[in-house]
XYZ file of C-alpha atoms in Angstrom:
146
model
C -27.298 125.262 216.397
C -26.904 121.494 216.509
C -23.689 121.829 218.460
C -25.645 123.608 221.203
C -28.500 121.103 221.198
C -26.343 117.971 220.972
C -22.831 118.829 222.167
C -20.756 115.653 222.026
C -23.996 113.687 222.271
C -23.275 109.980 222.394
C -26.934 108.974 222.592
C -28.852 108.290 219.391
C -30.953 111.217 218.180
C -33.800 111.741 215.751
C -34.031 114.913 213.680
C -36.992 116.229 211.717
C -36.682 119.091 209.227
C -39.839 120.923 208.197
C -40.454 123.334 205.335
C -43.725 125.189 204.865
C -45.404 124.412 201.562
C -46.275 127.250 199.177
C -45.090 129.884 201.641
C -43.993 132.241 198.865
C -47.458 131.922 197.336
C -49.034 132.862 200.673
C -46.821 135.953 200.938
C -47.408 136.908 197.290
C -51.170 136.415 197.201
C -52.238 137.092 200.793
C -49.581 139.602 201.842
C -46.613 139.434 204.177
C -48.775 140.110 207.226
C -50.663 136.869 206.510
C -47.352 135.095 205.874
C -46.184 136.242 209.299
C -49.401 134.932 210.847
C -48.889 131.568 209.131
C -45.288 131.375 210.382
C -46.414 132.175 213.915
C -49.235 129.626 213.711
C -46.786 126.933 212.591
C -44.373 127.814 215.409
C -47.256 127.596 217.886
C -48.168 124.159 216.524
C -44.566 122.942 216.778
C -44.306 124.184 220.361
C -47.668 122.713 221.289
C -46.793 119.320 219.880
C -43.071 118.944 220.563
C -41.839 121.307 223.283
C -42.219 118.736 226.066
C -40.249 116.015 224.302
C -37.810 117.755 221.950
C -35.889 120.865 220.968
C -37.793 122.997 218.447
C -36.032 125.670 216.387
C -36.201 127.742 213.249
C -33.343 127.142 210.845
C -34.268 130.026 208.561
C -37.054 131.471 206.468
C -39.858 128.932 206.542
C -37.739 125.974 207.680
C -37.792 124.442 211.144
C -36.104 121.618 213.042
C -37.088 119.228 215.818
C -34.314 117.317 217.621
C -34.962 114.633 220.229
C -33.340 111.653 221.873
C -34.060 108.581 219.783
C -35.854 106.978 222.738
C -38.602 109.581 222.209
C -39.131 108.494 218.586
C -42.684 107.249 219.158
C -43.643 110.536 220.859
C -42.243 112.455 217.899
C -43.996 110.251 215.339
C -47.266 110.714 217.231
C -46.585 114.442 217.175
C -46.457 114.395 213.384
C -50.032 113.105 213.356
C -51.071 115.798 215.846
C -49.478 118.449 213.635
C -51.742 117.452 210.758
C -54.771 117.801 213.002
C -53.716 121.269 214.204
C -52.848 122.464 210.689
C -56.249 121.293 209.425
C -57.875 123.082 212.371
C -55.957 126.277 211.508
C -56.978 126.029 207.843
C -60.638 125.613 208.824
C -60.548 128.659 211.099
C -58.411 130.791 208.729
C -59.373 130.011 205.125
C -57.123 131.553 202.471
C -57.775 131.692 198.742
C -55.949 128.749 197.135
C -53.505 128.502 200.083
C -53.235 126.287 203.122
C -50.915 125.906 206.059
C -49.053 122.696 205.287
C -45.518 121.439 205.599
C -43.193 118.902 204.066
C -40.767 117.084 206.282
C -37.924 114.629 206.343
C -36.367 112.787 209.221
C -33.346 110.732 210.092
C -31.730 109.166 213.120
C -28.501 107.510 214.115
C -30.020 104.717 216.199
C -28.370 101.933 214.198
C -25.203 103.956 213.590
C -24.245 105.643 216.876
C -21.006 106.815 215.333
C -22.892 108.719 212.608
C -22.034 112.401 212.951
C -24.950 114.599 214.053
C -24.410 116.777 210.976
C -24.859 113.724 208.717
C -28.132 112.929 210.475
C -29.235 116.521 209.870
C -28.182 116.407 206.207
C -30.081 113.148 205.628
C -33.224 114.611 207.235
C -32.836 117.737 205.094
C -32.446 115.718 201.875
C -35.531 113.668 202.725
C -37.497 116.834 203.452
C -36.668 118.212 200.014
C -37.520 114.858 198.401
C -40.868 114.956 200.183
C -41.464 118.505 199.020
C -40.675 117.646 195.419
C -42.749 114.464 195.312
C -45.706 115.777 197.261
C -48.870 115.548 195.228
C -51.236 116.990 197.817
C -50.836 119.753 200.349
C -51.193 117.487 203.381
C -48.444 116.247 205.638
C -47.509 112.635 204.777
C -47.698 110.127 207.601
C -44.410 108.612 208.795
C -43.788 104.893 208.859
C -43.867 103.596 212.421
C-alpha cells in the first residue's frame, strides 16, 4: 500500500498507525454487529478528520494508517486532538457496557532523514503504536508532542 501512496517519494512524510483498543472485547461482549459499527464509526472519524490533508487506509483488522506530506504535520497533530473529541462524542451517544471506542497510535516521519526508507518510517510508527498500546493506562488517546 505504501508504494502506491508514496511511490519514489522524495519529500518527507509523516505516518500514523492506529489500533483500536479492546476491539476483541467489544466483539466478544457486545457482538460482532456492534464491532462492525465501531469499526465503521472509527473509519468515519478518520475520514472526517484527515481526508482533506492525508491518505487514510485500513491495514487490516482493527488497524489503520494515515500518511501525509511532512509539511502537513501540524494539521495531522491537530487532527489527533479532533479524533479524541469525536470518539468521546461517539461514546456518549453509543454507551457500551465496559467498552469504549478508543485507539492507540504511533507516528514517525523522515523529516530529518530524507533518505530514510518509507518502510522504515512505517515500521517505526508501528513499533511506537504497539508501545503506546502496551503502556496505556487509560482508554483515551494520548496527546502528541507538538
